[in-house]
């Protein structure tokens, strides 16, 4: 989560409900599906209209971690037509306290595939697509709403741009430590607004749950709100947070709402070379380390606790680097390494990121060493 504040200005008056899906409307809703959604249908103003709107909706969820887990938990039984889950990561023991879709038996498995199994278990009629890969802009096509649960500024900017091109609204949330935020963006809405209006500067990801910690229950609170925004957009159940940013300080559980509008300073940042540090696959790095040529300098930017689980042999800490030496940057999955490499490249250092981090290194069967 970054520290930027919302711009001042009036919130859009539009309810923000998205048009019905372009897919053919379903002529029937099964008895099992009606039973599953009966409490939703009983809400004032919902009824048959809301049930059918949900049944026709196609939702993309990017990220099945701390935010994606509660999002998918509540979307699973909401009566949607299709849910696509995108996540390149695998389940780790450190995830289990807050990523409630997973159990100890899932450690090492694909988060996307595990999440899809859990969602199908709630509603066998729901079409679920699991994509065990990083987000790509083409994933947005064919969906009515996108949920950004990746909690990465870099990924959010890519989602924001892809949704703006496709005319699709997206739900955004973030948590770090004891702070959280939720909002909804729709660049093609009656009152256009997107993530760049909230954060106009292309700053790198700052902080991480591994470095700064996170309150597990806060992930559940923010993720639940994000799931509710989907039903607001699709079925008009409640008013979505379009043009509004909801912030929570879990130290004292204070919730504040800030209006957000597109002002004269709003802009879509231009990409720079530092936005996308080059990457190297684990297999290619292993070949370089085993070769007779110059051995690349590995800098591991993880925490001491993570180092204790194993490092790539020969890795050094950032504080131990020689000035100006080209490096390959290593973290758990690549997010922190990308931010570190971007900052290093801005200072003139040649920096490459280990694609997928040490988790991808281990998945390929590459060895680690003790400190």
PDB file of C-alpha atoms in Angstrom, residues 10-162:
ATOM      1  CA  UNK A  10     -17.182  15.778  -5.324  1.00  0.00           C
ATOM      2  CA  UNK A  11     -17.937  12.101  -5.695  1.00  0.00           C
ATOM      3  CA  UNK A  12     -19.732  11.051  -8.899  1.00  0.00           C
ATOM      4  CA  UNK A  13     -23.480  10.949  -8.567  1.00  0.00           C
ATOM      5  CA  UNK A  14     -23.851   7.923 -10.842  1.00  0.00           C
ATOM      6  CA  UNK A  15     -24.523   4.558  -9.169  1.00  0.00           C
ATOM      7  CA  UNK A  16     -21.899   3.053 -11.455  1.00  0.00           C
ATOM      8  CA  UNK A  17     -23.781  -0.126 -12.249  1.00  0.00           C
ATOM      9  CA  UNK A  18     -22.305  -1.795 -15.295  1.00  0.00           C
ATOM     10  CA  UNK A  19     -24.531  -2.763 -18.253  1.00  0.00           C
ATOM     11  CA  UNK A  20     -25.723  -6.328 -18.498  1.00  0.00           C
ATOM     12  CA  UNK A  21     -23.193  -8.776 -19.905  1.00  0.00           C
ATOM     13  CA  UNK A  22     -22.942  -8.989 -23.668  1.00  0.00           C
ATOM     14  CA  UNK A  23     -23.257 -12.765 -23.359  1.00  0.00           C
ATOM     15  CA  UNK A  24     -26.715 -14.238 -24.051  1.00  0.00           C
ATOM     16  CA  UNK A  25     -28.951 -13.991 -20.992  1.00  0.00           C
ATOM     17  CA  UNK A  26     -29.598 -17.268 -19.211  1.00  0.00           C
ATOM     18  CA  UNK A  27     -33.206 -18.358 -19.691  1.00  0.00           C
ATOM     19  CA  UNK A  28     -33.284 -20.428 -16.512  1.00  0.00           C
ATOM     20  CA  UNK A  29     -31.680 -20.341 -13.090  1.00  0.00           C
ATOM     21  CA  UNK A  30     -31.557 -23.798 -11.545  1.00  0.00           C
ATOM     22  CA  UNK A  31     -33.255 -24.685  -8.273  1.00  0.00           C
ATOM     23  CA  UNK A  32     -29.855 -25.297  -6.658  1.00  0.00           C
ATOM     24  CA  UNK A  33     -28.596 -21.894  -7.766  1.00  0.00           C
ATOM     25  CA  UNK A  34     -31.785 -20.223  -6.500  1.00  0.00           C
ATOM     26  CA  UNK A  35     -31.296 -21.885  -3.129  1.00  0.00           C
ATOM     27  CA  UNK A  36     -27.668 -20.733  -3.059  1.00  0.00           C
ATOM     28  CA  UNK A  37     -28.609 -17.110  -3.791  1.00  0.00           C
ATOM     29  CA  UNK A  38     -31.882 -17.002  -1.844  1.00  0.00           C
ATOM     30  CA  UNK A  39     -30.560 -14.639   0.855  1.00  0.00           C
ATOM     31  CA  UNK A  40     -29.245 -12.257  -1.773  1.00  0.00           C
ATOM     32  CA  UNK A  41     -32.548 -12.345  -3.653  1.00  0.00           C
ATOM     33  CA  UNK A  42     -34.393 -11.530  -0.417  1.00  0.00           C
ATOM     34  CA  UNK A  43     -32.628  -8.176  -0.119  1.00  0.00           C
ATOM     35  CA  UNK A  44     -34.757  -5.101  -0.761  1.00  0.00           C
ATOM     36  CA  UNK A  45     -34.657  -4.239  -4.457  1.00  0.00           C
ATOM     37  CA  UNK A  46     -32.781  -7.417  -5.465  1.00  0.00           C
ATOM     38  CA  UNK A  47     -35.071 -10.314  -6.329  1.00  0.00           C
ATOM     39  CA  UNK A  48     -35.092 -12.068  -9.712  1.00  0.00           C
ATOM     40  CA  UNK A  49     -33.400  -9.155 -11.477  1.00  0.00           C
ATOM     41  CA  UNK A  50     -30.293  -9.362  -9.292  1.00  0.00           C
ATOM     42  CA  UNK A  51     -30.085 -13.156  -9.501  1.00  0.00           C
ATOM     43  CA  UNK A  52     -30.165 -13.098 -13.298  1.00  0.00           C
ATOM     44  CA  UNK A  53     -27.678 -10.219 -13.498  1.00  0.00           C
ATOM     45  CA  UNK A  54     -25.231 -12.161 -11.341  1.00  0.00           C
ATOM     46  CA  UNK A  55     -25.771 -15.341 -13.358  1.00  0.00           C
ATOM     47  CA  UNK A  56     -24.831 -13.516 -16.550  1.00  0.00           C
ATOM     48  CA  UNK A  57     -21.716 -11.836 -15.111  1.00  0.00           C
ATOM     49  CA  UNK A  58     -18.105 -12.771 -15.870  1.00  0.00           C
ATOM     50  CA  UNK A  59     -15.544 -11.635 -13.296  1.00  0.00           C
ATOM     51  CA  UNK A  60     -11.742 -11.694 -13.456  1.00  0.00           C
ATOM     52  CA  UNK A  61      -9.899 -11.880 -10.112  1.00  0.00           C
ATOM     53  CA  UNK A  62      -6.193 -11.029 -10.294  1.00  0.00           C
ATOM     54  CA  UNK A  63      -4.481 -12.482  -7.239  1.00  0.00           C
ATOM     55  CA  UNK A  64      -5.565 -15.321  -4.965  1.00  0.00           C
ATOM     56  CA  UNK A  65      -3.581 -14.277  -1.896  1.00  0.00           C
ATOM     57  CA  UNK A  66      -4.443 -12.244   1.190  1.00  0.00           C
ATOM     58  CA  UNK A  67      -7.080 -10.157  -0.605  1.00  0.00           C
ATOM     59  CA  UNK A  68      -8.051 -12.628  -3.301  1.00  0.00           C
ATOM     60  CA  UNK A  69      -8.879 -15.338  -0.765  1.00  0.00           C
ATOM     61  CA  UNK A  70     -11.769 -13.467   0.932  1.00  0.00           C
ATOM     62  CA  UNK A  71     -12.872 -12.004  -2.412  1.00  0.00           C
ATOM     63  CA  UNK A  72     -13.184 -15.472  -3.932  1.00  0.00           C
ATOM     64  CA  UNK A  73     -14.755 -16.891  -0.768  1.00  0.00           C
ATOM     65  CA  UNK A  74     -17.689 -14.494  -1.062  1.00  0.00           C
ATOM     66  CA  UNK A  75     -17.921 -14.473  -4.842  1.00  0.00           C
ATOM     67  CA  UNK A  76     -18.049 -18.290  -4.873  1.00  0.00           C
ATOM     68  CA  UNK A  77     -21.596 -18.371  -3.550  1.00  0.00           C
ATOM     69  CA  UNK A  78     -22.871 -15.164  -5.139  1.00  0.00           C
ATOM     70  CA  UNK A  79     -24.359 -16.861  -8.214  1.00  0.00           C
ATOM     71  CA  UNK A  80     -21.944 -15.537 -10.836  1.00  0.00           C
ATOM     72  CA  UNK A  81     -21.742 -17.051 -14.303  1.00  0.00           C
ATOM     73  CA  UNK A  82     -17.955 -17.262 -14.607  1.00  0.00           C
ATOM     74  CA  UNK A  83     -14.936 -16.457 -12.456  1.00  0.00           C
ATOM     75  CA  UNK A  84     -11.383 -16.397 -13.793  1.00  0.00           C
ATOM     76  CA  UNK A  85      -8.543 -16.551 -11.258  1.00  0.00           C
ATOM     77  CA  UNK A  86      -5.050 -15.357 -12.227  1.00  0.00           C
ATOM     78  CA  UNK A  87      -2.108 -15.968  -9.880  1.00  0.00           C
ATOM     79  CA  UNK A  88       1.417 -17.153 -10.699  1.00  0.00           C
ATOM     80  CA  UNK A  89       2.319 -17.981  -7.088  1.00  0.00           C
ATOM     81  CA  UNK A  90       2.232 -21.171  -5.020  1.00  0.00           C
ATOM     82  CA  UNK A  91       0.923 -21.672  -1.469  1.00  0.00           C
ATOM     83  CA  UNK A  92       3.461 -21.114   1.316  1.00  0.00           C
ATOM     84  CA  UNK A  93       3.084 -21.891   5.012  1.00  0.00           C
ATOM     85  CA  UNK A  94       3.344 -18.159   5.798  1.00  0.00           C
ATOM     86  CA  UNK A  95       0.172 -17.601   3.725  1.00  0.00           C
ATOM     87  CA  UNK A  96      -2.148 -19.773   5.774  1.00  0.00           C
ATOM     88  CA  UNK A  97      -2.948 -17.283   8.569  1.00  0.00           C
ATOM     89  CA  UNK A  98      -4.633 -14.845   6.186  1.00  0.00           C
ATOM     90  CA  UNK A  99      -5.240 -16.699   2.906  1.00  0.00           C
ATOM     91  CA  UNK A 100      -8.173 -18.701   4.171  1.00  0.00           C
ATOM     92  CA  UNK A 101      -8.837 -20.605   0.946  1.00  0.00           C
ATOM     93  CA  UNK A 102      -5.794 -22.776   1.633  1.00  0.00           C
ATOM     94  CA  UNK A 103      -4.791 -25.490   4.109  1.00  0.00           C
ATOM     95  CA  UNK A 104      -1.449 -26.995   5.129  1.00  0.00           C
ATOM     96  CA  UNK A 105      -1.929 -29.788   2.580  1.00  0.00           C
ATOM     97  CA  UNK A 106      -1.935 -27.154  -0.195  1.00  0.00           C
ATOM     98  CA  UNK A 107       1.607 -25.875   0.494  1.00  0.00           C
ATOM     99  CA  UNK A 108       3.595 -25.942  -2.747  1.00  0.00           C
ATOM    100  CA  UNK A 109       0.520 -26.085  -4.983  1.00  0.00           C
ATOM    101  CA  UNK A 110      -0.658 -23.399  -7.422  1.00  0.00           C
ATOM    102  CA  UNK A 111      -2.781 -20.781  -5.677  1.00  0.00           C
ATOM    103  CA  UNK A 112      -4.954 -20.298  -8.768  1.00  0.00           C
ATOM    104  CA  UNK A 113      -5.717 -24.014  -9.060  1.00  0.00           C
ATOM    105  CA  UNK A 114      -6.356 -24.455  -5.316  1.00  0.00           C
ATOM    106  CA  UNK A 115      -8.641 -21.416  -5.267  1.00  0.00           C
ATOM    107  CA  UNK A 116     -10.574 -22.711  -8.278  1.00  0.00           C
ATOM    108  CA  UNK A 117     -11.150 -26.032  -6.517  1.00  0.00           C
ATOM    109  CA  UNK A 118     -12.557 -24.300  -3.434  1.00  0.00           C
ATOM    110  CA  UNK A 119     -14.815 -22.050  -5.498  1.00  0.00           C
ATOM    111  CA  UNK A 120     -16.172 -24.994  -7.519  1.00  0.00           C
ATOM    112  CA  UNK A 121     -16.863 -26.789  -4.247  1.00  0.00           C
ATOM    113  CA  UNK A 122     -19.289 -24.044  -3.243  1.00  0.00           C
ATOM    114  CA  UNK A 123     -21.110 -23.747  -6.574  1.00  0.00           C
ATOM    115  CA  UNK A 124     -20.614 -26.616  -9.048  1.00  0.00           C
ATOM    116  CA  UNK A 125     -22.588 -24.673 -11.669  1.00  0.00           C
ATOM    117  CA  UNK A 126     -20.124 -21.786 -11.647  1.00  0.00           C
ATOM    118  CA  UNK A 127     -17.662 -21.814 -14.539  1.00  0.00           C
ATOM    119  CA  UNK A 128     -14.202 -21.352 -13.008  1.00  0.00           C
ATOM    120  CA  UNK A 129     -11.014 -20.773 -15.003  1.00  0.00           C
ATOM    121  CA  UNK A 130      -7.640 -21.046 -13.213  1.00  0.00           C
ATOM    122  CA  UNK A 131      -4.621 -19.365 -14.822  1.00  0.00           C
ATOM    123  CA  UNK A 132      -1.369 -20.107 -12.971  1.00  0.00           C
ATOM    124  CA  UNK A 133       0.522 -17.201 -14.497  1.00  0.00           C
ATOM    125  CA  UNK A 134       1.211 -13.493 -14.084  1.00  0.00           C
ATOM    126  CA  UNK A 135      -1.401 -10.959 -15.187  1.00  0.00           C
ATOM    127  CA  UNK A 136      -1.381  -9.944 -18.841  1.00  0.00           C
ATOM    128  CA  UNK A 137      -3.576  -7.193 -20.342  1.00  0.00           C
ATOM    129  CA  UNK A 138      -5.314  -9.674 -22.643  1.00  0.00           C
ATOM    130  CA  UNK A 139      -6.798 -11.418 -19.585  1.00  0.00           C
ATOM    131  CA  UNK A 140      -9.332  -8.570 -19.275  1.00  0.00           C
ATOM    132  CA  UNK A 141     -11.093  -9.458 -22.541  1.00  0.00           C
ATOM    133  CA  UNK A 142     -14.436 -11.208 -22.097  1.00  0.00           C
ATOM    134  CA  UNK A 143     -15.032 -10.040 -18.525  1.00  0.00           C
ATOM    135  CA  UNK A 144     -17.551  -7.569 -17.147  1.00  0.00           C
ATOM    136  CA  UNK A 145     -15.677  -6.643 -13.952  1.00  0.00           C
ATOM    137  CA  UNK A 146     -12.052  -7.046 -12.890  1.00  0.00           C
ATOM    138  CA  UNK A 147     -10.990  -7.418  -9.259  1.00  0.00           C
ATOM    139  CA  UNK A 148      -7.435  -6.253  -8.581  1.00  0.00           C
ATOM    140  CA  UNK A 149      -6.384  -8.316  -5.558  1.00  0.00           C
ATOM    141  CA  UNK A 150      -2.691  -8.458  -6.511  1.00  0.00           C
ATOM    142  CA  UNK A 151      -1.804  -5.616  -4.095  1.00  0.00           C
ATOM    143  CA  UNK A 152       1.048  -4.380  -6.304  1.00  0.00           C
ATOM    144  CA  UNK A 153       1.267  -0.878  -7.773  1.00  0.00           C
ATOM    145  CA  UNK A 154       3.027  -2.278 -10.817  1.00  0.00           C
ATOM    146  CA  UNK A 155       0.228  -4.778 -11.497  1.00  0.00           C
ATOM    147  CA  UNK A 156      -2.500  -2.252 -10.696  1.00  0.00           C
ATOM    148  CA  UNK A 157      -1.176   0.190 -13.305  1.00  0.00           C
ATOM    149  CA  UNK A 158      -1.251  -2.575 -15.907  1.00  0.00           C
ATOM    150  CA  UNK A 159      -4.803  -3.513 -14.888  1.00  0.00           C
ATOM    151  CA  UNK A 160      -5.905   0.121 -14.930  1.00  0.00           C
ATOM    152  CA  UNK A 161      -4.595   0.642 -18.458  1.00  0.00           C
ATOM    153  CA  UNK A 162      -6.064  -2.648 -19.723  1.00  0.00           C
TER     154      UNK A 162
END
